[in-house]
mmCIF file of C-alpha atoms in Angstrom:
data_model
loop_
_atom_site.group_PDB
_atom_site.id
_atom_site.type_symbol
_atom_site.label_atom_id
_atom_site.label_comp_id
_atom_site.label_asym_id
_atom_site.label_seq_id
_atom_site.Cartn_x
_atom_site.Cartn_y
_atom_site.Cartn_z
ATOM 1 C CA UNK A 1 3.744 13.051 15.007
ATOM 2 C CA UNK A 2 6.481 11.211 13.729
ATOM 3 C CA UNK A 3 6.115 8.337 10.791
ATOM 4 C CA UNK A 4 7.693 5.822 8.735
ATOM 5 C CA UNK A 5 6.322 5.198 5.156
ATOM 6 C CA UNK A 6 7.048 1.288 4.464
ATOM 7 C CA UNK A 7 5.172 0.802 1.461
ATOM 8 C CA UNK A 8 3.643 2.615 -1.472
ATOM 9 C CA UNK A 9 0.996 1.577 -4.496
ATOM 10 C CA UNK A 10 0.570 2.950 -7.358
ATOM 11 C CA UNK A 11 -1.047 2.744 -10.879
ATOM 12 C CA UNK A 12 0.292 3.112 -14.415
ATOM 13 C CA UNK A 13 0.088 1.834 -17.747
ATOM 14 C CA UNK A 14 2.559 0.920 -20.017
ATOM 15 C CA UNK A 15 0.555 2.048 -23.168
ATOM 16 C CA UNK A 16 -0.413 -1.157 -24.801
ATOM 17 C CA UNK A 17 -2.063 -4.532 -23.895
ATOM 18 C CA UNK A 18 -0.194 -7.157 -23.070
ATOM 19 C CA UNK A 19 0.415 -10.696 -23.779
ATOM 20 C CA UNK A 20 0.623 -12.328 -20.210
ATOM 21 C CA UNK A 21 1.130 -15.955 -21.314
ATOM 22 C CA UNK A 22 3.725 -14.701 -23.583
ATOM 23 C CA UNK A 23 5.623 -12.943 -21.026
ATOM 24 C CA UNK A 24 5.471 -15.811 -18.207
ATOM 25 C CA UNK A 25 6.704 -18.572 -20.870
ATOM 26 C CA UNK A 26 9.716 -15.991 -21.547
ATOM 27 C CA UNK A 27 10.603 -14.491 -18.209
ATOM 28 C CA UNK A 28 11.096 -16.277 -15.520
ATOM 29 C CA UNK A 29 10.182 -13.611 -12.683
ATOM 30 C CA UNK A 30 6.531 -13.092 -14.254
ATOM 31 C CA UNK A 31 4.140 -16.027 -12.388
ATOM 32 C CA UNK A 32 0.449 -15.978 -14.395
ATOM 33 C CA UNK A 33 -1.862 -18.319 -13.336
ATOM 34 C CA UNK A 34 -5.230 -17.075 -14.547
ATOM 35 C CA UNK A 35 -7.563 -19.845 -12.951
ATOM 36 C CA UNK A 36 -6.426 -17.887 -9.667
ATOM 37 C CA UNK A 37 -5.866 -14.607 -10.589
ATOM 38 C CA UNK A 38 -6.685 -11.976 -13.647
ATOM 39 C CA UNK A 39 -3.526 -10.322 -14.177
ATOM 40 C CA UNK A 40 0.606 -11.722 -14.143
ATOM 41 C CA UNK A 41 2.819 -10.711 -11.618
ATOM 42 C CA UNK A 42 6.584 -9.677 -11.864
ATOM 43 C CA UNK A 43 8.719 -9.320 -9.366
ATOM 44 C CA UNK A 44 12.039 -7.106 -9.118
ATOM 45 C CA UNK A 45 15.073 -7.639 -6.557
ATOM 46 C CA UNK A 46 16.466 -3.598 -6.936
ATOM 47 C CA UNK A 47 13.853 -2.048 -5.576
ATOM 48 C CA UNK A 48 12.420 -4.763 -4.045
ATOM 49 C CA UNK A 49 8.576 -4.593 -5.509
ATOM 50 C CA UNK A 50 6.204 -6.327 -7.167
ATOM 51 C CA UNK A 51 3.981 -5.169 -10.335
ATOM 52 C CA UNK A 52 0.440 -6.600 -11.237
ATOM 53 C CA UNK A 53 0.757 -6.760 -15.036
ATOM 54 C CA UNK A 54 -2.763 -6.820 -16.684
ATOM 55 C CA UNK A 55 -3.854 -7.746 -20.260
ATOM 56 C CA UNK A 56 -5.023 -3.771 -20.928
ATOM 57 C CA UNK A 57 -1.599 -2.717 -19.886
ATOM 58 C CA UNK A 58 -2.117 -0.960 -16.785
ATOM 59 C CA UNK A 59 0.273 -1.797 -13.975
ATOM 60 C CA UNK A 60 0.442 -1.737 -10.121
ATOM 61 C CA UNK A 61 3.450 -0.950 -8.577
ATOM 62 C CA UNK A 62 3.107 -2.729 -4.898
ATOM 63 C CA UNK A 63 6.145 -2.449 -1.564
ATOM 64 C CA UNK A 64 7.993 0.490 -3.080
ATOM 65 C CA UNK A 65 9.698 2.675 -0.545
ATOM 66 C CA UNK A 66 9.627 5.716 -2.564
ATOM 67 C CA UNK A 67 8.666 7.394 -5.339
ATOM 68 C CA UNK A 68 11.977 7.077 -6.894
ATOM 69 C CA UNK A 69 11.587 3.140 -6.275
ATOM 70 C CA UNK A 70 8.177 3.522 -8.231
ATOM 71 C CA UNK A 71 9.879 5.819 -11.282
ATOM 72 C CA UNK A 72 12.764 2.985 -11.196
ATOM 73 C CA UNK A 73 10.439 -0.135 -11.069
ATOM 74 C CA UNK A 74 8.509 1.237 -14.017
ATOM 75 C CA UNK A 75 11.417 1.879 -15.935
ATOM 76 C CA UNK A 76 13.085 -1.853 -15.295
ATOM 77 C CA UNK A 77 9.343 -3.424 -15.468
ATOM 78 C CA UNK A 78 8.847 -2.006 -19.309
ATOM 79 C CA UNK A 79 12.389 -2.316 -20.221
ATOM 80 C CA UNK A 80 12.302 -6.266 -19.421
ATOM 81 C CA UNK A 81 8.836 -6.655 -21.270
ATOM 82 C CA UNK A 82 10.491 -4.727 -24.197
ATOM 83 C CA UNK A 83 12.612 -7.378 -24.626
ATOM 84 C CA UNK A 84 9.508 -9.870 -25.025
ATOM 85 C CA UNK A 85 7.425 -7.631 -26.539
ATOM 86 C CA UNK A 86 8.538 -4.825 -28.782
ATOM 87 C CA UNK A 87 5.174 -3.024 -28.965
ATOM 88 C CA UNK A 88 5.881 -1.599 -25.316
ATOM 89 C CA UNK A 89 8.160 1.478 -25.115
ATOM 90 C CA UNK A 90 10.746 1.976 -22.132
ATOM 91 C CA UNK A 91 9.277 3.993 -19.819
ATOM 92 C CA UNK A 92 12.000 6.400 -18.680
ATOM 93 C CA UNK A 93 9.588 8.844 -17.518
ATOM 94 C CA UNK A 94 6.460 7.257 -16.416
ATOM 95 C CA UNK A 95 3.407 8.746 -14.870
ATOM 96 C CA UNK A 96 1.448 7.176 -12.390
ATOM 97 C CA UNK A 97 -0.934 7.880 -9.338
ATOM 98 C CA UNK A 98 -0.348 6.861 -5.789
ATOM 99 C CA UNK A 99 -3.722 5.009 -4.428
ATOM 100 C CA UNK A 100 -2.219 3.742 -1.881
ATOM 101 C CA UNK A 101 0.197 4.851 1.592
ATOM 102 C CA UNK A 102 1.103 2.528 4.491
ATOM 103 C CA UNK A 103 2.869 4.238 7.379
ATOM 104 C CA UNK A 104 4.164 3.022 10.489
ATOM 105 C CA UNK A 105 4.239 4.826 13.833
ATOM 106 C CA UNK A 106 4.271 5.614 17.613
ATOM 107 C CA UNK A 107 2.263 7.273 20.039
ATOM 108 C CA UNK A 108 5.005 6.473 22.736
ATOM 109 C CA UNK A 109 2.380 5.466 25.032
ATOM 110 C CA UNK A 110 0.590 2.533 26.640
ATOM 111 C CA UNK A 111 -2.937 2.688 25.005
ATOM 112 C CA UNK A 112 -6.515 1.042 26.668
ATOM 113 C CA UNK A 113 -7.637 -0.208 23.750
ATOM 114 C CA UNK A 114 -10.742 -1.797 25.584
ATOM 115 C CA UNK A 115 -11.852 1.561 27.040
ATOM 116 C CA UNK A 116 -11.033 3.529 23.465
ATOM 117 C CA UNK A 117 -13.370 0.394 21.566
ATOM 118 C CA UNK A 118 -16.330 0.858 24.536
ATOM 119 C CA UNK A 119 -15.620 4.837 24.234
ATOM 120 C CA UNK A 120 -15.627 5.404 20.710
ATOM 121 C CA UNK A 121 -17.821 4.481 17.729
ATOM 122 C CA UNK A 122 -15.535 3.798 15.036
ATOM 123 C CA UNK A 123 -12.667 1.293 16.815
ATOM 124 C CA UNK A 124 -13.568 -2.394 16.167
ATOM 125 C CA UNK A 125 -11.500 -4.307 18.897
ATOM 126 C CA UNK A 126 -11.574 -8.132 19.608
ATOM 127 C CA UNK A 127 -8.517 -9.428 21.440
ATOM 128 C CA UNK A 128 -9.217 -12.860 20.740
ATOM 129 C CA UNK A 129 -9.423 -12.873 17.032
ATOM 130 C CA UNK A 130 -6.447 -9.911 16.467
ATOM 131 C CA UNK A 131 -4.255 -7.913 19.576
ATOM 132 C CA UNK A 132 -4.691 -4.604 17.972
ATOM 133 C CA UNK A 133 -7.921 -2.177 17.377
ATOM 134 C CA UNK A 134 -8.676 -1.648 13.842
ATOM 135 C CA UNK A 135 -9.761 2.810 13.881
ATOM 136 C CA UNK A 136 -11.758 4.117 10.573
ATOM 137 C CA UNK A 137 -10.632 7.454 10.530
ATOM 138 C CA UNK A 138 -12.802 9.409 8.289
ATOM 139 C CA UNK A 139 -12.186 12.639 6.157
ATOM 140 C CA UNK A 140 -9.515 11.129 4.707
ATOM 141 C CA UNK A 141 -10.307 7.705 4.737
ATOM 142 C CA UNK A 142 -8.242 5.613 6.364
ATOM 143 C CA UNK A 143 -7.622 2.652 8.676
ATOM 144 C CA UNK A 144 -5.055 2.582 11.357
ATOM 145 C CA UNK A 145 -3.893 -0.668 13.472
ATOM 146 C CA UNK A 146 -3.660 0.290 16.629
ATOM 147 C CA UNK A 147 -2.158 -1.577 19.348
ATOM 148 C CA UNK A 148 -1.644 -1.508 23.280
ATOM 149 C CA UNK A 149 2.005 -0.413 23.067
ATOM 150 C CA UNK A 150 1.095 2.325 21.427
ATOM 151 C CA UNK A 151 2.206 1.513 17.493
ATOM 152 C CA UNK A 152 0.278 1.845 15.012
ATOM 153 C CA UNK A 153 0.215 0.741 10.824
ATOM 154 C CA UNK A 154 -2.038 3.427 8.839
ATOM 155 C CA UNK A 155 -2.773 2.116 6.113
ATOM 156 C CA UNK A 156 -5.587 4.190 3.164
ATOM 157 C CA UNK A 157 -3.441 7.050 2.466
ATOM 158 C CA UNK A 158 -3.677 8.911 -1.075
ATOM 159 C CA UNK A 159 -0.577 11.639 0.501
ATOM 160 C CA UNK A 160 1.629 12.491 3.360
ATOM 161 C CA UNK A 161 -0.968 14.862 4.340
ATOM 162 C CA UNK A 162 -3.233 12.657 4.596
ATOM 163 C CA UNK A 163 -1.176 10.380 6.940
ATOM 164 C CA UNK A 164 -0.826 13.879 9.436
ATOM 165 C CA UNK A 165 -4.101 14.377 9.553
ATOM 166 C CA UNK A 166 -5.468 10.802 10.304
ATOM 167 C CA UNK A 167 -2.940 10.707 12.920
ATOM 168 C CA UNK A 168 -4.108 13.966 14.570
ATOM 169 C CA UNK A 169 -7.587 12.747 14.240
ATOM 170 C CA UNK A 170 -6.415 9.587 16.198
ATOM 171 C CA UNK A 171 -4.909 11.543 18.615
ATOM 172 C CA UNK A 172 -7.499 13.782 19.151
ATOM 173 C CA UNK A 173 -9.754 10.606 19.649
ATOM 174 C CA UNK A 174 -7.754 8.916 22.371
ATOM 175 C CA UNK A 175 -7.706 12.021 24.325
ATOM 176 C CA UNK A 176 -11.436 12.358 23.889
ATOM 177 C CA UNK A 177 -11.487 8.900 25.917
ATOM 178 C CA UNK A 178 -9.922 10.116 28.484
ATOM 179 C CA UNK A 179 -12.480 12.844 29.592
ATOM 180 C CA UNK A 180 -15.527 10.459 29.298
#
């Protein structure tokens, strides 16, 4: 089955802590309001992401497209709080871990999502609060929006693979509908 991924998290660190006020007096893209919110946020046109910036130093990388987007935000992210703050290196080969995958997709298909919520024990559907069924697919753990033209947003990933398999497993349970 055929997907789209439109948006990628992940988590780094930059190596040391951070000043957060400091940054957000001196550059403009960083908003830190701490009454709301632990950690700053920056925000980066090319690629277009934002980064949680937290007072330990860890980052997370949020609406990359990519993995290259991820190595490049890093890179710009550190090399801009250089500039404020010389104790953090230029990261021009970061690590990180992905926690996060969002895919989009299409079963093609007209879906009955009332039959698949009455049929099925892990679909939570309510037309009148939201149009789509939310589906806990489990082993990996994910959660897929499903609505009743057939797209779908999966959102839970760790990998690819896991995106192939929850979709099978979704599959697999809308067929199982069908014979009951």
């Amino acid at each position: 089955m055929e997907y789209k991924i439109v948006n990628l998290v992940a988590l780094s660190s930059l190596g040391n802590n951070l000043d957060l006020y400091n940054l957000a007096t001196a550059i403009p893209e960083v908003e830190y309001e701490p009454e709301q919110f632990p950690g700053a946020i920056l925000k980066i046109d090319e690629p277009k992401v934002s980064l949680l910036l937290f007072k330990n130093g860890n980052i997370i990388v949020s609406g990359a497209a990519s993995e290259k987007d991820i190595k490049t935000a890093i890179r710009k992210a550190s090399k801009i709080i250089n500039e404020v703050q010389k104790n953090v290196s230029v990261k021009d080969r970061a690590t990180y871990k992905i926690v996060n995958l969002v895919a989009t997709s299409n079963l093609n298909k007209q879906v009955d999502l009332f039959n698949a919520a009455t049929t099925l024990d892990n679909i939570e559907y309510e037309p009148e609060q939201f149009p789509g069924a939310i589906v806990r697919v489990f082993n990996p753990k994910l959660t897929i929006l499903l609505f009743k033209n057939g797209k779908l947003i999966c959102a839970g990933a760790k990998s690819e693979d896991d995106i192939t398999k929850g979709l099978n497993k979704l599959k697999k349970m809308l067929a199982d509908t069908k014979k009951k």
